[in-house]
CSV table of N, CA and C in Angstrom, one decimal:
chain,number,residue,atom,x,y,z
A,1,UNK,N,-2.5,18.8,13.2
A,1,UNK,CA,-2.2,19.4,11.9
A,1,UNK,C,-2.6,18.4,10.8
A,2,UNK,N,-3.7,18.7,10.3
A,2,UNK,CA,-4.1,17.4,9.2
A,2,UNK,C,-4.2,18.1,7.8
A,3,UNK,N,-4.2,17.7,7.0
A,3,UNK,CA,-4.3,18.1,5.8
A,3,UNK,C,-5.7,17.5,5.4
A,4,UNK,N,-6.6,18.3,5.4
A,4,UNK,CA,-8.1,18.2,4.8
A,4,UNK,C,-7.7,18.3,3.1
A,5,UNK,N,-7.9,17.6,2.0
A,5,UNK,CA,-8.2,18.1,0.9
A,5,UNK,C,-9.3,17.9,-0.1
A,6,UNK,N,-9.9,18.8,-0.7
A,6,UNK,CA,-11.0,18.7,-1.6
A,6,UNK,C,-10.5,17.9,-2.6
A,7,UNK,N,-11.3,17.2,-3.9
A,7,UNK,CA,-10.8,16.7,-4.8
A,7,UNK,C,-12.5,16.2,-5.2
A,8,UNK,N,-11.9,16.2,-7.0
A,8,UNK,CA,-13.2,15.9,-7.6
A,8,UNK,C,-12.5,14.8,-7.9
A,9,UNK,N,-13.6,13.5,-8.2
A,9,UNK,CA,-12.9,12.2,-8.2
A,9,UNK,C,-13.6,11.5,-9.8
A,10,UNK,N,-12.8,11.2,-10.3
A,10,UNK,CA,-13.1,10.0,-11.0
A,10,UNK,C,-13.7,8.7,-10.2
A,11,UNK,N,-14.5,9.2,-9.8
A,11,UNK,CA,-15.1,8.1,-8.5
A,11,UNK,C,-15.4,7.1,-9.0
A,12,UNK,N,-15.5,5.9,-8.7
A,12,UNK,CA,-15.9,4.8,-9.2
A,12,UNK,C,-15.9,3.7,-8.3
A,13,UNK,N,-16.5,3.0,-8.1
A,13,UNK,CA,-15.6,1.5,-7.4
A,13,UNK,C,-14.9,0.5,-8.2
A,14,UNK,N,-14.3,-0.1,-7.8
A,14,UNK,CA,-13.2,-0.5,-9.1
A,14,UNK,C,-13.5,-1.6,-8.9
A,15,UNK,N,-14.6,-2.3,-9.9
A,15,UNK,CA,-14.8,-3.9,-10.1
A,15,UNK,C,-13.9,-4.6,-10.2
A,16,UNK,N,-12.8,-4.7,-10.8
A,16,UNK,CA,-12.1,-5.5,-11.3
A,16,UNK,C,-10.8,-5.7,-10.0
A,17,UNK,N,-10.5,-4.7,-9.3
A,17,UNK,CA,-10.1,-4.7,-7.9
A,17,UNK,C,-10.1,-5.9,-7.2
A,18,UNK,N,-11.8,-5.6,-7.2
A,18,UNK,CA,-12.8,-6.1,-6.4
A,18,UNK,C,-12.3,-7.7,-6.6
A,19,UNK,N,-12.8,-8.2,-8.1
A,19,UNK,CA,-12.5,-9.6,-8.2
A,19,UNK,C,-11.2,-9.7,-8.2
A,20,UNK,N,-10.3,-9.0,-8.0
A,20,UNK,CA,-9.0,-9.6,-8.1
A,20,UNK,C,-8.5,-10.0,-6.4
A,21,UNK,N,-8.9,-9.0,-6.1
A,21,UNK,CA,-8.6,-8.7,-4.5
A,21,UNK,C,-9.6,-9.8,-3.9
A,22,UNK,N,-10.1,-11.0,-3.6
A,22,UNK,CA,-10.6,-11.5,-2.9
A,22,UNK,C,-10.5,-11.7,-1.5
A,23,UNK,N,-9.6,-10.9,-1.0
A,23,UNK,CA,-9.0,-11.0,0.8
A,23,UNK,C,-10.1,-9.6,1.3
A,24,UNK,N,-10.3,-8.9,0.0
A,24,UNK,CA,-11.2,-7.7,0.8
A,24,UNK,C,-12.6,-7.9,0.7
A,25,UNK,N,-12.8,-7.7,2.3
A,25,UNK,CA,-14.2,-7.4,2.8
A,25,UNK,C,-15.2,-7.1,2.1
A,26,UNK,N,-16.5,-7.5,1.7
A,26,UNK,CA,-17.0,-7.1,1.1
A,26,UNK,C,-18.0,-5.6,1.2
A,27,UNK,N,-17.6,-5.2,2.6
A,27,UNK,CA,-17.9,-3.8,3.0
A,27,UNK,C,-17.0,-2.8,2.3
A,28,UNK,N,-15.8,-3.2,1.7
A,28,UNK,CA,-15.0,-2.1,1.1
A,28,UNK,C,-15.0,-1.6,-0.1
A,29,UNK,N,-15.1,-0.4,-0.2
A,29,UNK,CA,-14.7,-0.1,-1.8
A,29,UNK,C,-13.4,0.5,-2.1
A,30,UNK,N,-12.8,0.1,-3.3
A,30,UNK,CA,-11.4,1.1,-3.8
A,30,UNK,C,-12.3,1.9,-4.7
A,31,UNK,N,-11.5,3.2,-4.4
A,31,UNK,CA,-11.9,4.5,-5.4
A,31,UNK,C,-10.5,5.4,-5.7
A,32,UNK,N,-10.9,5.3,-6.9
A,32,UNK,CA,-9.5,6.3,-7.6
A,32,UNK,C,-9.8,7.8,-7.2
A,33,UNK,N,-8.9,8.5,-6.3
A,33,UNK,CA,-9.6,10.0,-6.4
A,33,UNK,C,-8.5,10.9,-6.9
A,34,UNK,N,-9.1,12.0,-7.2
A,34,UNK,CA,-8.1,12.9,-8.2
A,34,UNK,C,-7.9,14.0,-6.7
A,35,UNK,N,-6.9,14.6,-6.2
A,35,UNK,CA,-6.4,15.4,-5.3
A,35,UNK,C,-5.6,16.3,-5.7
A,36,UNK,N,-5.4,16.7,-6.9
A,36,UNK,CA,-4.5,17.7,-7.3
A,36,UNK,C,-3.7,16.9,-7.5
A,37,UNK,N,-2.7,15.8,-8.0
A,37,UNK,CA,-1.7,15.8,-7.7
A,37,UNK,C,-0.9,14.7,-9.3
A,38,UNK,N,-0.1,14.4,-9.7
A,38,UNK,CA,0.6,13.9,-10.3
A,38,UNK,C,-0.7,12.8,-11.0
A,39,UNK,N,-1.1,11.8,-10.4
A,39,UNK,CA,-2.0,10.7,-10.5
A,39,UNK,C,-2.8,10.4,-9.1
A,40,UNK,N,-4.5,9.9,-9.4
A,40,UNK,CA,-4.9,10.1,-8.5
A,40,UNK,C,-4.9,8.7,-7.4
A,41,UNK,N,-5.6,9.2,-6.0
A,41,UNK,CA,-5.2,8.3,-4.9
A,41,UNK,C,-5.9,7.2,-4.8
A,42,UNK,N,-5.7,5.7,-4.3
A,42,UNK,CA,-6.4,4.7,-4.3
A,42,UNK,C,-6.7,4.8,-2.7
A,43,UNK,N,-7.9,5.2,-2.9
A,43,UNK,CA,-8.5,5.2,-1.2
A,43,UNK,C,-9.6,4.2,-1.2
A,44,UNK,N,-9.2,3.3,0.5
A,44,UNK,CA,-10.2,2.3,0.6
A,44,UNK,C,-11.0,2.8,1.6
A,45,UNK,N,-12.6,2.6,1.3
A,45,UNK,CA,-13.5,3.2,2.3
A,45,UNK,C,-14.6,1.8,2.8
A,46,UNK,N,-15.3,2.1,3.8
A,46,UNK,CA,-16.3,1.5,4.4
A,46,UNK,C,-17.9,1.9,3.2
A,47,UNK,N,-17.8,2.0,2.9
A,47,UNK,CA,-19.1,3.0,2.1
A,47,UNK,C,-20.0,2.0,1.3
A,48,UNK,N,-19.5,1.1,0.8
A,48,UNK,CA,-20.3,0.1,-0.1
A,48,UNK,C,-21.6,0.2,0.7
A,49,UNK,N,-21.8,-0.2,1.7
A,49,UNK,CA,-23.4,-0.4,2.3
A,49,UNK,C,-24.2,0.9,2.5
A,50,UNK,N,-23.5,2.0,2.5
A,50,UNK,CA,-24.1,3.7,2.7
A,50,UNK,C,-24.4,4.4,1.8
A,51,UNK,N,-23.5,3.8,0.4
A,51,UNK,CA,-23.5,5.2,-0.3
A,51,UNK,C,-23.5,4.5,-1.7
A,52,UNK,N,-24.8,4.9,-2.1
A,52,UNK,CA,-24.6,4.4,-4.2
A,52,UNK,C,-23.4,4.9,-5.2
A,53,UNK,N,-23.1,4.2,-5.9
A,53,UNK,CA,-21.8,4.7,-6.4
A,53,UNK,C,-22.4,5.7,-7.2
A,54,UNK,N,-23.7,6.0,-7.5
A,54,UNK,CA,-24.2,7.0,-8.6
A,54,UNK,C,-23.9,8.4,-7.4
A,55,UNK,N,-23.7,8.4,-6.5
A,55,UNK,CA,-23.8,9.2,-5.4
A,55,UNK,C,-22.5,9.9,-5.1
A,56,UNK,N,-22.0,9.0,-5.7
A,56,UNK,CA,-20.3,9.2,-5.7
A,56,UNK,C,-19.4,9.6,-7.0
A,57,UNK,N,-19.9,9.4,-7.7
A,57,UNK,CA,-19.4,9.5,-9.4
A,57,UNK,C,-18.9,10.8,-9.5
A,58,UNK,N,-18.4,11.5,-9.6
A,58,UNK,CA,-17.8,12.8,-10.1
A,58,UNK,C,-18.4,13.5,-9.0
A,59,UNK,N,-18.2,13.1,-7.9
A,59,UNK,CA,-18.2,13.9,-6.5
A,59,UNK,C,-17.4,15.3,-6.1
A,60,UNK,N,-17.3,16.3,-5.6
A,60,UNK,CA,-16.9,16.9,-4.6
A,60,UNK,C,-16.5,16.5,-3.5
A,61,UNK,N,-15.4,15.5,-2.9
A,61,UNK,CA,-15.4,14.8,-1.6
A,61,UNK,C,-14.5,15.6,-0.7
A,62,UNK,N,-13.9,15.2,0.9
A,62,UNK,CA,-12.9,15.7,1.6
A,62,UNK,C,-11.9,14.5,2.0
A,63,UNK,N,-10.8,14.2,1.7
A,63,UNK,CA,-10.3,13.6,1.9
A,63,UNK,C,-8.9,13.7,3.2
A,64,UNK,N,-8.9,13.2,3.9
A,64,UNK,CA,-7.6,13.3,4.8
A,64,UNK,C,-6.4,12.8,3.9
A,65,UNK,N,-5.6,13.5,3.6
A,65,UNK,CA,-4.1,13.2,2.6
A,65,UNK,C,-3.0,12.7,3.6
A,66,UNK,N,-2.6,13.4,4.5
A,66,UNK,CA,-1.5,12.8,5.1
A,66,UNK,C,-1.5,12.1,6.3
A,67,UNK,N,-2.4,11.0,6.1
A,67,UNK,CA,-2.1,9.5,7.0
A,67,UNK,C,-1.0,9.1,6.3
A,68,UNK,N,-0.4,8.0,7.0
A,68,UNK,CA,0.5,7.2,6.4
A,68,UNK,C,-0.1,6.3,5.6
A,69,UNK,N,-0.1,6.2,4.4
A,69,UNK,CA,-0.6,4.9,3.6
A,69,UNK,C,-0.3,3.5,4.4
A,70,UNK,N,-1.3,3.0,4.4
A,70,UNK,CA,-2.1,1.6,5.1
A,70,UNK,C,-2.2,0.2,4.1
A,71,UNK,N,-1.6,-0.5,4.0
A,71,UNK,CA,-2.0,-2.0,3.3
A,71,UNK,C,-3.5,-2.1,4.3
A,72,UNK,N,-4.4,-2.6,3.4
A,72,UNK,CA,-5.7,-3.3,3.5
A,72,UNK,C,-5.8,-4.5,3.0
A,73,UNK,N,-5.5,-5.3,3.0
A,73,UNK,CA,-5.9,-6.9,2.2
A,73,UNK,C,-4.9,-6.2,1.0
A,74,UNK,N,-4.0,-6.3,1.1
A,74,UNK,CA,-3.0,-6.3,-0.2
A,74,UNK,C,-3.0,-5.2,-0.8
A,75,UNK,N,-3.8,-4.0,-0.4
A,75,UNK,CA,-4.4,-3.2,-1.4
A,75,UNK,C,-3.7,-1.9,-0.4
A,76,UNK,N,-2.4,-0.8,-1.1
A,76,UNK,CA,-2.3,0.9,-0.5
A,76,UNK,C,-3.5,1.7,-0.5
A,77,UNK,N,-3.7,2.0,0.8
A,77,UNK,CA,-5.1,2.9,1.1
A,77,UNK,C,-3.8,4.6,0.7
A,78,UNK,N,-4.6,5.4,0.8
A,78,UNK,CA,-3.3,6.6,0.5
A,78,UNK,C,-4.4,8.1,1.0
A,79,UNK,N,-5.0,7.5,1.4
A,79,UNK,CA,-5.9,8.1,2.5
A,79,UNK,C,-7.5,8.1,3.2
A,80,UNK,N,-7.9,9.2,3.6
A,80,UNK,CA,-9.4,8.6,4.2
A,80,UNK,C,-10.5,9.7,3.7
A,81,UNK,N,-11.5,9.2,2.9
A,81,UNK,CA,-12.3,9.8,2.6
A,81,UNK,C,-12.9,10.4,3.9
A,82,UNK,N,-13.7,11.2,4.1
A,82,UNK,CA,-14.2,11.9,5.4
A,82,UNK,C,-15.9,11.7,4.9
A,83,UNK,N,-16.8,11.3,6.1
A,83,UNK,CA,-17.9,11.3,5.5
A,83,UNK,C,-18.6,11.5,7.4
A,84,UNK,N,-20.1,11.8,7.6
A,84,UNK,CA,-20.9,12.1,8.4
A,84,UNK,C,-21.7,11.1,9.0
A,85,UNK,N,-22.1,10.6,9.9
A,85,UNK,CA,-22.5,9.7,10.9
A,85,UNK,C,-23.5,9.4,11.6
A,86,UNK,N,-24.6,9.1,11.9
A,86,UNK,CA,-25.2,9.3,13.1
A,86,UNK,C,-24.6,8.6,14.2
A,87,UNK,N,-24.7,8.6,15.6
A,87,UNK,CA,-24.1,8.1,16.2
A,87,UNK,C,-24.5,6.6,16.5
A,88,UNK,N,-24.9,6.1,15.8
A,88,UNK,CA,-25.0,4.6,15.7
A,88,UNK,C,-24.7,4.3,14.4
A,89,UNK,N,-24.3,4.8,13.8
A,89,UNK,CA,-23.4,4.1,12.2
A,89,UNK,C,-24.1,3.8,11.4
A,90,UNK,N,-25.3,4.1,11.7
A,90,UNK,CA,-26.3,3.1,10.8
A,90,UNK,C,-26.9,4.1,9.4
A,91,UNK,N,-26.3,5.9,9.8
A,91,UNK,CA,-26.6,6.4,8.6
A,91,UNK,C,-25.3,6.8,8.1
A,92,UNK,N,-24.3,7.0,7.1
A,92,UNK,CA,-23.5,7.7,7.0
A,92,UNK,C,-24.1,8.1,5.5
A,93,UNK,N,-22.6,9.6,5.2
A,93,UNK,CA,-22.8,10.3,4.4
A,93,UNK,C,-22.0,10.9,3.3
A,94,UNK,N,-21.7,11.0,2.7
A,94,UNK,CA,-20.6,11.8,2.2
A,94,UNK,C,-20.3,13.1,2.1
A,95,UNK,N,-19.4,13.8,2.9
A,95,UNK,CA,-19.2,15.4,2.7
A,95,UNK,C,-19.3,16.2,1.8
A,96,UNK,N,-20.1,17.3,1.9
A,96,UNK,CA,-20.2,18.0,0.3
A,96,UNK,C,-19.0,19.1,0.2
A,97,UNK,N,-18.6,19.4,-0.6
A,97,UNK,CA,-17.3,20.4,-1.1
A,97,UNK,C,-17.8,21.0,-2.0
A,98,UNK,N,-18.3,22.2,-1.6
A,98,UNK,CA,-18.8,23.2,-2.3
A,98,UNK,C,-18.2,23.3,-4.0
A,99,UNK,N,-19.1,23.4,-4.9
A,99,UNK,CA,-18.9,23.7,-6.3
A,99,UNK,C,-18.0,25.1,-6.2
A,100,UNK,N,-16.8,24.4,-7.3
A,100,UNK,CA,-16.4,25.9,-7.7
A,100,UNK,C,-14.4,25.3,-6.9
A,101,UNK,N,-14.5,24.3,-6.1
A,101,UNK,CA,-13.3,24.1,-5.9
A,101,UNK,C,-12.2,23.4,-6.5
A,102,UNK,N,-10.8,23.4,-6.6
A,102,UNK,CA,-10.2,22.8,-7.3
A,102,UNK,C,-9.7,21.4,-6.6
A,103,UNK,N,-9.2,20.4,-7.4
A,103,UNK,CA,-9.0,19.1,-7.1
A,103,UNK,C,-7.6,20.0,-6.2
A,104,UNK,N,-7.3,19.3,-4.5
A,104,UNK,CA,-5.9,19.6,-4.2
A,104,UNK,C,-6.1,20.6,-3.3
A,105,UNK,N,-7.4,21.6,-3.5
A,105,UNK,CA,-7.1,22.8,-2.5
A,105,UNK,C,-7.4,22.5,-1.4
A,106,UNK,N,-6.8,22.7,-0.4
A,106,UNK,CA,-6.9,22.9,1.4
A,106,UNK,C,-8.3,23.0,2.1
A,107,UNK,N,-8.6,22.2,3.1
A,107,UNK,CA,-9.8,22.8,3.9
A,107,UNK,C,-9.1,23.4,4.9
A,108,UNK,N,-9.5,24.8,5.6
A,108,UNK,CA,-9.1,25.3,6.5
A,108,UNK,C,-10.0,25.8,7.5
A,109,UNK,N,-9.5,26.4,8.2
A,109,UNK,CA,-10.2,27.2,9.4
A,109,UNK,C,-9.4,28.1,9.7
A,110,UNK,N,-10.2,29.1,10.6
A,110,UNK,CA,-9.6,30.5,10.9
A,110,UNK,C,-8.2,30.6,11.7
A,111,UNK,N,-8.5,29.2,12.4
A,111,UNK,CA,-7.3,29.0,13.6
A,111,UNK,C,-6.7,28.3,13.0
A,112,UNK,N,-6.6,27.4,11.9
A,112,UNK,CA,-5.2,27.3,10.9
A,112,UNK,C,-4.0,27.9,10.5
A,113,UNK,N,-3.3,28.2,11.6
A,113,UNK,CA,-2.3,29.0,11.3
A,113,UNK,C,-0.9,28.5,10.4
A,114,UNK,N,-1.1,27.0,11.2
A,114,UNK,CA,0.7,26.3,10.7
A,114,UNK,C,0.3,25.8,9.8
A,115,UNK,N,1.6,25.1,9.1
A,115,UNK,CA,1.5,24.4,8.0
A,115,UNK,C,1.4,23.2,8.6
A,116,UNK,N,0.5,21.9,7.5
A,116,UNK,CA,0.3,20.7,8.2
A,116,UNK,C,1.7,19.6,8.2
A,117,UNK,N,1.4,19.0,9.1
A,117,UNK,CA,2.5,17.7,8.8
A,117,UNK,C,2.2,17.0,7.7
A,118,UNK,N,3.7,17.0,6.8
A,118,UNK,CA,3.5,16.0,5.8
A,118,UNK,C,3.2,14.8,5.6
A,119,UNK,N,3.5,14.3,7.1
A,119,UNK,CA,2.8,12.5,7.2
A,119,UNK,C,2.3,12.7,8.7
A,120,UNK,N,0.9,12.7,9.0
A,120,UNK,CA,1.1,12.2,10.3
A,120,UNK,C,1.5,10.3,11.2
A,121,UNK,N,2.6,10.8,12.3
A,121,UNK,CA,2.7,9.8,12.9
A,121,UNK,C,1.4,9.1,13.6
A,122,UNK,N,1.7,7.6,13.0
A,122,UNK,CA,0.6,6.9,13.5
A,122,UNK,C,0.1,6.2,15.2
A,123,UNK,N,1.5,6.5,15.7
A,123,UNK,CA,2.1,6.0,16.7
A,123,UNK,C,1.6,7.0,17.6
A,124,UNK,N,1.1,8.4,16.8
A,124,UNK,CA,0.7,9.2,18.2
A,124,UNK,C,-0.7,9.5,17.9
A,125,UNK,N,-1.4,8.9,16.9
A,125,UNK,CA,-2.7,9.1,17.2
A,125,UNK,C,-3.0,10.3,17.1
A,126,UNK,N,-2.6,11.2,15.8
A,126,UNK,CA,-3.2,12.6,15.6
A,126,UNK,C,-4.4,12.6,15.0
A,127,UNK,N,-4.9,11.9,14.2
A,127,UNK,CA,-6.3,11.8,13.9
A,127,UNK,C,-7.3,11.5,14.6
A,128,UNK,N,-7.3,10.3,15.6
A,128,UNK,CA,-7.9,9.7,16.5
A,128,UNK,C,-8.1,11.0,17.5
A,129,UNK,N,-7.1,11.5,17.6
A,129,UNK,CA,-7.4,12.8,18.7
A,129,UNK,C,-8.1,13.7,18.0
A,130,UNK,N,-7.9,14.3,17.1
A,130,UNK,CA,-8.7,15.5,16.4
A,130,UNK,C,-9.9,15.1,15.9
A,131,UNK,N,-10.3,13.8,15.8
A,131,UNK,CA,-11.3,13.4,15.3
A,131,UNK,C,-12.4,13.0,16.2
A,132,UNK,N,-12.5,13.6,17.0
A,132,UNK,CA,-13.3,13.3,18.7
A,132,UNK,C,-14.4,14.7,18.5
A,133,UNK,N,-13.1,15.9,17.8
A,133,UNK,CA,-14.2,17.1,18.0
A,133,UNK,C,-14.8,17.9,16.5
A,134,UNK,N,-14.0,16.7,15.2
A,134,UNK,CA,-15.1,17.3,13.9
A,134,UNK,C,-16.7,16.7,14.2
A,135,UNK,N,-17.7,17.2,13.9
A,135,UNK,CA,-18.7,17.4,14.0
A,135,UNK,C,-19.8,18.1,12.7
A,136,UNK,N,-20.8,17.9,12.6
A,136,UNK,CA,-21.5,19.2,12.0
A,136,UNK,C,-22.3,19.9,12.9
A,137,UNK,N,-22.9,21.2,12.6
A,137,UNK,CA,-24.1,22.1,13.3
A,137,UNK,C,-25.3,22.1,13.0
A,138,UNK,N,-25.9,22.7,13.5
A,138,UNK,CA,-27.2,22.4,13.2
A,138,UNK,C,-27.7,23.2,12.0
A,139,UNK,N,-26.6,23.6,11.1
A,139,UNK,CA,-26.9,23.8,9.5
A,139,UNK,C,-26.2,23.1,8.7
A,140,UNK,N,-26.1,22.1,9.4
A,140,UNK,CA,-24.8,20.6,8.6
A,140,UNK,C,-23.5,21.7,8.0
A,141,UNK,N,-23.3,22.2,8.6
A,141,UNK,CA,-21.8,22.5,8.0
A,141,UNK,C,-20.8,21.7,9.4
A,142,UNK,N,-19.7,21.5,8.9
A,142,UNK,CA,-18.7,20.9,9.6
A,142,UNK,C,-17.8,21.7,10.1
A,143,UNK,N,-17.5,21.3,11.4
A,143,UNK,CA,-17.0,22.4,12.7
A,143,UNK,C,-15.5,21.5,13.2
A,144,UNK,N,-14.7,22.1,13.5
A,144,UNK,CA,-13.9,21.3,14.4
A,144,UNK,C,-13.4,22.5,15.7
A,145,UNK,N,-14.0,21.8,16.6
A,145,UNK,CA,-14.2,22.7,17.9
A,145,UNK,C,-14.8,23.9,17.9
A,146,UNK,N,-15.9,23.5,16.8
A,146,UNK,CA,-16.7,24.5,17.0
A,146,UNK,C,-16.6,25.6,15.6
A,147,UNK,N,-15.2,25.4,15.4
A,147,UNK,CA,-14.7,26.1,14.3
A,147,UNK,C,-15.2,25.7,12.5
A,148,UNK,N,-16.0,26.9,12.2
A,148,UNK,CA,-16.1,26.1,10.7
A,148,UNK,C,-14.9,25.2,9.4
A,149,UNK,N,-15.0,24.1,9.0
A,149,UNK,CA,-14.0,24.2,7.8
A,149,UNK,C,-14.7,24.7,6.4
A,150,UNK,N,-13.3,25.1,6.2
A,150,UNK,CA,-14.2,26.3,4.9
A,150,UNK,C,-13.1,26.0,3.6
A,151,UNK,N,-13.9,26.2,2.3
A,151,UNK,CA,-12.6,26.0,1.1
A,151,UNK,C,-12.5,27.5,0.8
A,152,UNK,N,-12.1,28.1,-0.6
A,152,UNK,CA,-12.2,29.0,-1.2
A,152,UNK,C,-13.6,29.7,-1.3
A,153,UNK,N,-14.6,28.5,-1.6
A,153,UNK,CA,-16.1,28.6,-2.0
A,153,UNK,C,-16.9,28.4,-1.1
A,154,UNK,N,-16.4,28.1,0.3
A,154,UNK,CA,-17.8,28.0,1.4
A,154,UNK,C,-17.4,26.8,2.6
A,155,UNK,N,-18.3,26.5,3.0
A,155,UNK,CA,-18.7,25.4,3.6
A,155,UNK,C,-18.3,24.1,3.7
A,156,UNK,N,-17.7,23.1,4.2
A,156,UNK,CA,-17.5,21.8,3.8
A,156,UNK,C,-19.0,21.3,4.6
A,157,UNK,N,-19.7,20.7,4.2
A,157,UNK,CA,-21.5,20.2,5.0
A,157,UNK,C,-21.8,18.9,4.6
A,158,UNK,N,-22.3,18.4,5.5
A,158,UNK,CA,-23.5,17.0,5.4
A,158,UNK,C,-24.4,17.0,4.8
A,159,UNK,N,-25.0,15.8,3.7
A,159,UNK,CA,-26.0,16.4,3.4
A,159,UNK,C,-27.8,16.5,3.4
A,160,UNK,N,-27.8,15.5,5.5
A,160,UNK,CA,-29.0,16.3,6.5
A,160,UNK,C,-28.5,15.8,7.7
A,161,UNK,N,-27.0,15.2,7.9
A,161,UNK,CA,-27.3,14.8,9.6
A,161,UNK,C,-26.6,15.8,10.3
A,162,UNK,N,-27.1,16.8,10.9
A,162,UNK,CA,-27.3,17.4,12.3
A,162,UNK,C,-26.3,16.6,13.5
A,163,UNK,N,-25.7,17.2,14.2
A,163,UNK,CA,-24.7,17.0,15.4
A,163,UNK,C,-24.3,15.4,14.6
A,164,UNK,N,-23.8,15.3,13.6
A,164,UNK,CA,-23.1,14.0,13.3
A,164,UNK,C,-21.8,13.9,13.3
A,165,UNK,N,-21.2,12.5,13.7
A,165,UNK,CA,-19.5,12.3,14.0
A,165,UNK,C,-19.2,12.5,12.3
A,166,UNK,N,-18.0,13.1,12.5
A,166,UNK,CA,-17.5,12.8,11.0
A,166,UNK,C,-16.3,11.9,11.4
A,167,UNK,N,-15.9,10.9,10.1
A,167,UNK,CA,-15.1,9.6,10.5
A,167,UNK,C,-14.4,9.7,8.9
């Protein structure tokens, strides 16, 4: 039970983070994202080498919301951006979220019946497990077991890798 959420982000990488935070990798970025909610999330991602921040700037992204927030080099992760793969890592992608969504709303599927857990336990590895069978199709939209995820307005999709891991 994961909580997929759309969110348009004040995306940025946060220079000043950056120099302040010298314990972090210089593969990571912090990005402020907007999710619906009071103030938006400080999520740390792998992405610096993948993805131009012009590419990210006022994005449509999918974010995983209820991990347990994670210290990274000093810094609250408060969840995980979701992005597309080939299976040697060597292309990734950023998930598209169809225009027309609101910051906060739900990705679902048809077999989404329950409501999700408000935090998943990390101890049991609910991500790690469900995250074996998201994928895209061979129309880059994104499947989990086959199943499409969908917002209000369509499709959550890649935007060209074909049978890619999403991570």
């Amino acid at each position: 039970k994961l909580v997929l959420t759309q969110m348009q982000t004040p995306y940025m990488w946060n220079k000043l983070m950056w120099e302040r935070s010298s314990g972090i990798n210089a593969e990571y970025g912090v990005e402020q994202i907007d999710v619906g909610e009071e103030a938006p999330r400080t999520v740390i991602s792998g992405l610096r080498h993948f993805v131009a921040e012009e590419q990210l700037r006022d994005a449509l992204v999918a974010v995983v919301c209820n991990l347990k927030p994670a210290n990274m080099r000093g810094i609250k992760s408060q969840g995980m951006l979701l992005c597309a793969s080939d299976k040697d890592h060597k292309t990734v992608e950023v998930l598209r979220v169809p225009d027309g969504c609101k910051p906060g709303e739900r990705i679902t599927g048809e077999s989404f019946t329950e409501a999700p857990d408000a935090q998943l336990n990390p101890k049991k590895k609910i991500f790690e497990k469900v995250q074996v069978d998201l994928t895209t199709d061979d129309s880059l939209q994104v499947t989990y077991k086959g199943e499409l995820l969908m917002t209000s307005t369509g499709p959550i999709t890649a935007p060209s890798l074909k049978s890619a891991v999403i991570r």
